[in-house]
PDB file of C-alpha atoms in Angstrom:
ATOM      1  CA  MET A   1     127.960 -12.941-120.111  1.00  0.00           C
ATOM      2  CA  ALA A   2     126.827 -15.764-120.904  1.00  0.00           C
ATOM      3  CA  GLU A   3     123.349 -16.574-121.118  1.00  0.00           C
ATOM      4  CA  GLY A   4     122.576 -19.018-117.841  1.00  0.00           C
ATOM      5  CA  LEU A   5     120.354 -22.426-118.773  1.00  0.00           C
ATOM      6  CA  ARG A   6     116.939 -20.506-116.661  1.00  0.00           C
ATOM      7  CA  GLU A   7     117.359 -17.606-118.295  1.00  0.00           C
ATOM      8  CA  ARG A   8     117.853 -18.992-121.993  1.00  0.00           C
ATOM      9  CA  LYS A   9     114.442 -20.951-121.303  1.00  0.00           C
ATOM     10  CA  LYS A  10     112.815 -18.366-120.240  1.00  0.00           C
ATOM     11  CA  ARG A  11     114.042 -16.500-123.485  1.00  0.00           C
ATOM     12  CA  GLN A  12     112.911 -19.380-125.601  1.00  0.00           C
ATOM     13  CA  THR A  13     109.523 -19.993-123.933  1.00  0.00           C
ATOM     14  CA  ARG A  14     108.664 -16.691-124.067  1.00  0.00           C
ATOM     15  CA  GLN A  15     109.714 -16.790-127.993  1.00  0.00           C
ATOM     16  CA  TYR A  16     107.398 -19.486-128.092  1.00  0.00           C
ATOM     17  CA  ILE A  17     105.003 -18.344-126.864  1.00  0.00           C
ATOM     18  CA  SER A  18     104.553 -14.974-128.995  1.00  0.00           C
ATOM     19  CA  ASP A  19     105.266 -17.440-132.175  1.00  0.00           C
ATOM     20  CA  VAL A  20     102.151 -19.134-131.618  1.00  0.00           C
ATOM     21  CA  ALA A  21      99.899 -15.861-130.815  1.00  0.00           C
ATOM     22  CA  THR A  22     101.322 -14.548-133.347  1.00  0.00           C
ATOM     23  CA  GLY A  23     100.387 -17.196-135.919  1.00  0.00           C
ATOM     24  CA  LEU A  24      97.087 -17.044-134.315  1.00  0.00           C
ATOM     25  CA  PHE A  25      96.582 -13.499-135.160  1.00  0.00           C
ATOM     26  CA  VAL A  26      97.211 -13.417-138.351  1.00  0.00           C
ATOM     27  CA  GLU A  27      94.904 -16.878-138.938  1.00  0.00           C
ATOM     28  CA  ARG A  28      92.054 -14.898-137.168  1.00  0.00           C
ATOM     29  CA  GLY A  29      92.340 -11.447-136.356  1.00  0.00           C
ATOM     30  CA  PHE A  30      93.656  -9.827-133.192  1.00  0.00           C
ATOM     31  CA  ASP A  31      90.350  -9.470-132.036  1.00  0.00           C
ATOM     32  CA  ALA A  32      88.858 -13.083-132.543  1.00  0.00           C
ATOM     33  CA  VAL A  33      91.628 -14.347-130.438  1.00  0.00           C
ATOM     34  CA  THR A  34      91.656 -14.347-127.064  1.00  0.00           C
ATOM     35  CA  VAL A  35      94.659 -15.301-124.425  1.00  0.00           C
ATOM     36  CA  ALA A  36      92.883 -17.954-122.724  1.00  0.00           C
ATOM     37  CA  GLU A  37      93.884 -19.898-126.584  1.00  0.00           C
ATOM     38  CA  ILE A  38      96.935 -18.787-126.874  1.00  0.00           C
ATOM     39  CA  ALA A  39      97.159 -20.406-123.589  1.00  0.00           C
ATOM     40  CA  ASP A  40      96.127 -23.506-124.361  1.00  0.00           C
ATOM     41  CA  ALA A  41      97.726 -23.333-127.965  1.00  0.00           C
ATOM     42  CA  ALA A  42     100.921 -23.257-126.244  1.00  0.00           C
ATOM     43  CA  ASN A  43     100.188 -24.883-124.331  1.00  0.00           C
ATOM     44  CA  VAL A  44     101.090 -23.006-120.733  1.00  0.00           C
ATOM     45  CA  SER A  45      98.494 -21.612-118.440  1.00  0.00           C
ATOM     46  CA  VAL A  46      97.020 -18.058-119.030  1.00  0.00           C
ATOM     47  CA  ASN A  47      98.677 -17.135-115.608  1.00  0.00           C
ATOM     48  CA  THR A  48     101.963 -17.539-117.871  1.00  0.00           C
ATOM     49  CA  VAL A  49     101.203 -15.951-121.077  1.00  0.00           C
ATOM     50  CA  TYR A  50     100.825 -12.177-118.095  1.00  0.00           C
ATOM     51  CA  ASN A  51     103.818 -13.194-116.436  1.00  0.00           C
ATOM     52  CA  TYR A  52     105.490 -12.881-120.134  1.00  0.00           C
ATOM     53  CA  PHE A  53     103.581 -10.254-121.566  1.00  0.00           C
ATOM     54  CA  PRO A  54     101.117  -8.280-119.469  1.00  0.00           C
ATOM     55  CA  ALA A  55      99.168  -7.121-122.047  1.00  0.00           C
ATOM     56  CA  LYS A  56      97.919  -9.292-125.475  1.00  0.00           C
ATOM     57  CA  GLU A  57      99.041  -6.138-127.497  1.00  0.00           C
ATOM     58  CA  ASP A  58     102.635  -7.010-125.553  1.00  0.00           C
ATOM     59  CA  LEU A  59     102.138 -10.687-127.307  1.00  0.00           C
ATOM     60  CA  PHE A  60     102.265  -9.029-130.934  1.00  0.00           C
ATOM     61  CA  PHE A  61     104.810  -6.395-130.713  1.00  0.00           C
ATOM     62  CA  ASP A  62     106.857  -8.614-129.063  1.00  0.00           C
ATOM     63  CA  ARG A  63     110.066  -7.147-130.173  1.00  0.00           C
ATOM     64  CA  SER A  64     109.073  -3.557-129.805  1.00  0.00           C
ATOM     65  CA  ALA A  65     112.043  -2.764-126.572  1.00  0.00           C
ATOM     66  CA  GLY A  66     114.762  -2.996-129.950  1.00  0.00           C
ATOM     67  CA  MET A  67     112.489  -0.773-132.010  1.00  0.00           C
ATOM     68  CA  VAL A  68     111.402   2.397-129.776  1.00  0.00           C
ATOM     69  CA  ASP A  69     115.454   2.988-128.771  1.00  0.00           C
ATOM     70  CA  ARG A  70     116.665   2.465-132.167  1.00  0.00           C
ATOM     71  CA  LEU A  71     117.156   5.870-132.924  1.00  0.00           C
ATOM     72  CA  ALA A  72     118.070   7.207-130.384  1.00  0.00           C
ATOM     73  CA  ARG A  73     120.991   4.137-130.414  1.00  0.00           C
ATOM     74  CA  TRP A  74     121.199   5.391-133.827  1.00  0.00           C
ATOM     75  CA  VAL A  75     122.408   9.334-133.130  1.00  0.00           C
ATOM     76  CA  ARG A  76     124.441   7.760-130.252  1.00  0.00           C
ATOM     77  CA  GLY A  77     126.639   5.833-132.227  1.00  0.00           C
ATOM     78  CA  ARG A  78     127.357   7.897-135.142  1.00  0.00           C
ATOM     79  CA  ARG A  79     130.389   8.727-136.520  1.00  0.00           C
ATOM     80  CA  GLU A  80     133.050  11.409-136.048  1.00  0.00           C
ATOM     81  CA  GLY A  81     131.575  14.549-137.919  1.00  0.00           C
ATOM     82  CA  GLU A  82     128.253  13.388-138.680  1.00  0.00           C
ATOM     83  CA  SER A  83     125.095  15.319-137.456  1.00  0.00           C
ATOM     84  CA  ALA A  84     122.537  13.232-135.375  1.00  0.00           C
ATOM     85  CA  ALA A  85     120.202  13.692-138.653  1.00  0.00           C
ATOM     86  CA  VAL A  86     122.624  12.630-141.124  1.00  0.00           C
ATOM     87  CA  ALA A  87     123.305   9.568-138.851  1.00  0.00           C
ATOM     88  CA  VAL A  88     119.894   8.170-139.176  1.00  0.00           C
ATOM     89  CA  LEU A  89     119.382   8.808-143.018  1.00  0.00           C
ATOM     90  CA  ARG A  90     122.835   7.054-143.515  1.00  0.00           C
ATOM     91  CA  GLU A  91     121.554   3.820-141.163  1.00  0.00           C
ATOM     92  CA  LEU A  92     117.989   3.813-143.020  1.00  0.00           C
ATOM     93  CA  ARG A  93     119.400   4.152-145.637  1.00  0.00           C
ATOM     94  CA  GLU A  94     122.000   1.147-145.766  1.00  0.00           C
ATOM     95  CA  GLU A  95     118.729  -0.783-143.656  1.00  0.00           C
ATOM     96  CA  ILE A  96     116.398  -0.172-146.681  1.00  0.00           C
ATOM     97  CA  GLU A  97     119.565  -1.226-149.235  1.00  0.00           C
ATOM     98  CA  ALA A  98     120.010  -4.085-147.760  1.00  0.00           C
ATOM     99  CA  VAL A  99     116.180  -5.179-147.818  1.00  0.00           C
ATOM    100  CA  SER A 100     116.693  -5.374-144.076  1.00  0.00           C
ATOM    101  CA  PRO A 101     113.359  -6.630-142.433  1.00  0.00           C
ATOM    102  CA  ARG A 102     114.230  -4.549-139.341  1.00  0.00           C
ATOM    103  CA  VAL A 103     112.262  -2.170-141.008  1.00  0.00           C
ATOM    104  CA  GLY A 104     109.663  -4.551-142.947  1.00  0.00           C
ATOM    105  CA  LEU A 105     110.969  -5.330-146.192  1.00  0.00           C
ATOM    106  CA  LEU A 106     110.300  -9.190-145.673  1.00  0.00           C
ATOM    107  CA  ALA A 107     107.605 -11.209-147.607  1.00  0.00           C
ATOM    108  CA  GLY A 108     104.587 -12.059-145.610  1.00  0.00           C
ATOM    109  CA  TYR A 109     104.977  -8.676-143.809  1.00  0.00           C
ATOM    110  CA  ALA A 110     101.458  -7.968-145.566  1.00  0.00           C
ATOM    111  CA  ASP A 111      99.985 -10.292-143.043  1.00  0.00           C
ATOM    112  CA  PHE A 112     101.372  -8.293-140.012  1.00  0.00           C
ATOM    113  CA  MET A 113     100.289  -5.061-141.320  1.00  0.00           C
ATOM    114  CA  ARG A 114      96.766  -6.501-141.599  1.00  0.00           C
ATOM    115  CA  VAL A 115      95.990  -7.472-138.807  1.00  0.00           C
ATOM    116  CA  ILE A 116      97.261  -3.715-137.305  1.00  0.00           C
ATOM    117  CA  GLU A 117      95.083  -2.380-139.809  1.00  0.00           C
ATOM    118  CA  GLU A 118      92.071  -4.258-138.610  1.00  0.00           C
ATOM    119  CA  ALA A 119      92.770  -3.953-134.759  1.00  0.00           C
ATOM    120  CA  PRO A 120      91.955  -0.237-133.685  1.00  0.00           C
ATOM    121  CA  THR A 121      94.022  -1.294-130.126  1.00  0.00           C
ATOM    122  CA  LEU A 122      96.696  -2.656-132.254  1.00  0.00           C
ATOM    123  CA  ARG A 123      97.103   0.892-134.031  1.00  0.00           C
ATOM    124  CA  SER A 124      97.075   2.358-130.781  1.00  0.00           C
ATOM    125  CA  ARG A 125      99.895   0.983-129.491  1.00  0.00           C
ATOM    126  CA  LEU A 126     101.470   1.654-132.943  1.00  0.00           C
ATOM    127  CA  TRP A 127     101.232   5.230-132.210  1.00  0.00           C
ATOM    128  CA  ALA A 128     102.141   5.459-128.441  1.00  0.00           C
ATOM    129  CA  LEU A 129     104.905   3.880-129.512  1.00  0.00           C
ATOM    130  CA  ALA A 130     106.295   5.976-131.954  1.00  0.00           C
ATOM    131  CA  GLN A 131     105.759   8.611-129.066  1.00  0.00           C
ATOM    132  CA  GLU A 132     108.261   6.050-127.258  1.00  0.00           C
ATOM    133  CA  VAL A 133     110.522   6.786-130.169  1.00  0.00           C
ATOM    134  CA  GLU A 134     110.947  10.337-129.781  1.00  0.00           C
ATOM    135  CA  ALA A 135     110.841  10.743-126.860  1.00  0.00           C
ATOM    136  CA  ASN A 136     113.999   8.122-126.657  1.00  0.00           C
ATOM    137  CA  LEU A 137     115.221  10.639-129.163  1.00  0.00           C
ATOM    138  CA  GLU A 138     114.979  14.052-127.514  1.00  0.00           C
ATOM    139  CA  GLN A 139     116.751  12.241-124.504  1.00  0.00           C
ATOM    140  CA  ALA A 140     119.393  11.069-126.889  1.00  0.00           C
ATOM    141  CA  LEU A 141     119.741  15.074-128.187  1.00  0.00           C
ATOM    142  CA  ARG A 142     119.702  16.358-124.647  1.00  0.00           C
ATOM    143  CA  GLU A 143     122.492  14.469-123.143  1.00  0.00           C
ATOM    144  CA  GLU A 144     124.591  14.579-126.482  1.00  0.00           C
ATOM    145  CA  THR A 145     124.496  18.054-126.661  1.00  0.00           C
ATOM    146  CA  GLY A 146     124.059  18.980-122.882  1.00  0.00           C
ATOM    147  CA  ALA A 147     121.027  20.934-124.128  1.00  0.00           C
ATOM    148  CA  ALA A 148     119.469  22.464-121.252  1.00  0.00           C
ATOM    149  CA  GLY A 149     116.165  20.919-119.331  1.00  0.00           C
ATOM    150  CA  ASP A 150     113.761  24.240-120.927  1.00  0.00           C
ATOM    151  CA  ASP A 151     115.502  24.303-124.301  1.00  0.00           C
ATOM    152  CA  GLU A 152     113.043  23.118-126.948  1.00  0.00           C
ATOM    153  CA  LEU A 153     115.798  22.281-129.701  1.00  0.00           C
ATOM    154  CA  PRO A 154     116.040  19.030-129.111  1.00  0.00           C
ATOM    155  CA  ARG A 155     112.485  18.319-128.825  1.00  0.00           C
ATOM    156  CA  LEU A 156     112.101  19.956-132.479  1.00  0.00           C
ATOM    157  CA  MET A 157     114.446  17.855-133.821  1.00  0.00           C
ATOM    158  CA  ALA A 158     113.593  14.480-132.058  1.00  0.00           C
ATOM    159  CA  GLY A 159     110.064  15.997-134.247  1.00  0.00           C
ATOM    160  CA  GLN A 160     111.476  16.184-137.438  1.00  0.00           C
ATOM    161  CA  ILE A 161     113.926  13.602-137.419  1.00  0.00           C
ATOM    162  CA  SER A 162     111.013  10.722-135.804  1.00  0.00           C
ATOM    163  CA  TRP A 163     109.117  11.961-139.113  1.00  0.00           C
ATOM    164  CA  VAL A 164     112.157  10.969-141.986  1.00  0.00           C
ATOM    165  CA  TYR A 165     112.084   7.477-139.834  1.00  0.00           C
ATOM    166  CA  GLY A 166     108.401   7.222-139.583  1.00  0.00           C
ATOM    167  CA  THR A 167     107.556   8.307-142.938  1.00  0.00           C
ATOM    168  CA  VAL A 168     109.554   5.889-144.623  1.00  0.00           C
ATOM    169  CA  VAL A 169     108.546   3.233-142.869  1.00  0.00           C
ATOM    170  CA  ARG A 170     104.900   3.772-143.292  1.00  0.00           C
ATOM    171  CA  VAL A 171     105.194   4.069-146.985  1.00  0.00           C
ATOM    172  CA  ILE A 172     107.454   0.765-146.618  1.00  0.00           C
ATOM    173  CA  GLY A 173     103.885  -0.646-144.824  1.00  0.00           C
ATOM    174  CA  ARG A 174     101.869  -0.016-147.523  1.00  0.00           C
ATOM    175  CA  GLU A 175     103.902  -0.538-150.096  1.00  0.00           C
ATOM    176  CA  MET A 176     103.837  -4.083-148.516  1.00  0.00           C
ATOM    177  CA  LEU A 177     100.771  -4.435-147.462  1.00  0.00           C
ATOM    178  CA  LYS A 178     100.305  -4.707-151.866  1.00  0.00           C
ATOM    179  CA  ARG A 179     102.475  -7.238-151.591  1.00  0.00           C
ATOM    180  CA  ARG A 180     105.072  -6.523-153.878  1.00  0.00           C
ATOM    181  CA  ALA A 181     108.255  -7.836-153.480  1.00  0.00           C
ATOM    182  CA  PRO A 182     110.724  -6.585-150.803  1.00  0.00           C
ATOM    183  CA  ALA A 183     113.546  -5.988-153.186  1.00  0.00           C
ATOM    184  CA  GLU A 184     111.277  -3.646-155.860  1.00  0.00           C
ATOM    185  CA  VAL A 185     110.256  -1.728-152.480  1.00  0.00           C
ATOM    186  CA  SER A 186     113.407  -1.480-151.579  1.00  0.00           C
ATOM    187  CA  ARG A 187     114.074   0.127-154.409  1.00  0.00           C
ATOM    188  CA  GLU A 188     111.497   3.276-154.884  1.00  0.00           C
ATOM    189  CA  VAL A 189     112.248   3.933-150.516  1.00  0.00           C
ATOM    190  CA  LEU A 190     115.292   5.051-151.856  1.00  0.00           C
ATOM    191  CA  ALA A 191     114.572   7.171-153.821  1.00  0.00           C
ATOM    192  CA  LEU A 192     111.788   8.886-151.375  1.00  0.00           C
ATOM    193  CA  LEU A 193     114.690   8.732-149.235  1.00  0.00           C
ATOM    194  CA  ASP A 194     116.498  10.965-150.810  1.00  0.00           C
ATOM    195  CA  ASP A 195     113.173  13.512-151.577  1.00  0.00           C
ATOM    196  CA  VAL A 196     112.718  13.163-147.879  1.00  0.00           C
ATOM    197  CA  GLU A 197     116.122  14.758-147.167  1.00  0.00           C
ATOM    198  CA  ALA A 198     116.400  17.530-149.550  1.00  0.00           C
ATOM    199  CA  LEU A 199     113.356  18.985-147.896  1.00  0.00           C
ATOM    200  CA  LEU A 200     114.959  19.271-144.613  1.00  0.00           C
ATOM    201  CA  SER A 201     116.741  22.608-143.472  1.00  0.00           C
ATOM    202  CA  GLU A 202     120.678  22.776-143.152  1.00  0.00           C
ATOM    203  CA  ARG A 203     120.134  23.499-139.571  1.00  0.00           C
ATOM    204  CA  VAL A 204     118.195  20.163-139.142  1.00  0.00           C
ATOM    205  CA  LEU A 205     120.952  18.512-140.853  1.00  0.00           C
ATOM    206  CA  ALA A 206     124.008  20.405-139.047  1.00  0.00           C
ATOM    207  CA  TYR A 207     122.478  19.133-135.468  1.00  0.00           C
ATOM    208  CA  ALA A 208     124.150  17.493-133.338  1.00  0.00           C
ATOM    209  CA  VAL A 209     127.609  16.724-135.354  1.00  0.00           C
ATOM    210  CA  ARG A 210     130.023  14.527-133.485  1.00  0.00           C
ATOM    211  CA  GLY A 211     133.189  16.901-132.388  1.00  0.00           C
ATOM    212  CA  GLN A 212     136.890  15.769-133.275  1.00  0.00           C
ATOM    213  CA  GLY A 213     138.559  13.677-130.628  1.00  0.00           C
ATOM    214  CA  GLU A 214     134.754  12.566-129.760  1.00  0.00           C
ATOM    215  CA  GLY A 215     134.636   8.882-130.009  1.00  0.00           C
ATOM    216  CA  PRO A 216     130.762   7.376-129.889  1.00  0.00           C
ATOM    217  CA  SER A 217     128.572   6.202-128.036  1.00  0.00           C
ATOM    218  CA  PRO A 218     128.455   1.791-128.230  1.00  0.00           C
ATOM    219  CA  LYS A 219     125.106   1.757-130.333  1.00  0.00           C
ATOM    220  CA  GLY A 220     124.470  -1.385-127.727  1.00  0.00           C
TER     221      GLY A 220
END
């Protein structure tokens, strides 16, 4: 469906406020910037800021919606004969090979990470987002396998797969904080991903294989 004029203007306003806020956070630190200062710099009211972003942390993690369901989307979009873990490994490897900013491989990411490192509230929000990622993945695994509500296996598998993703992303963040070249970090992390995959058991790697004749769900 085509985006209407009103929706486009709202999206652009939201993005502009977020960009202004991020610039201030990088320049002065998250805790040193108030919502009132963000509103003034963006030439909008404080109420307008809160209409788009219920909490100050939302201004920093403005793209979190695409992150929290990423692993679940990858699993639902897995290929014929591909397991949940193998699908995530493949997708993650493709992102790293492409030196994708979606996994933190971009120049300037050190500034973003530094803001998080210096703000306890942002670190807490990042932890909460990681829990959402795992919960969404567990729900996807339950739906894809038809597991009963009291079956603990989807939860265990979600924990293992989330560990893979979280480990790789944390290493990328740590190395990018050193202001290293994204392509260089990419090469090293690809080797790490091979080591991480080797640590997974056969049971994890063979869980939730898409069967013959079953088409992949849309990735969204």
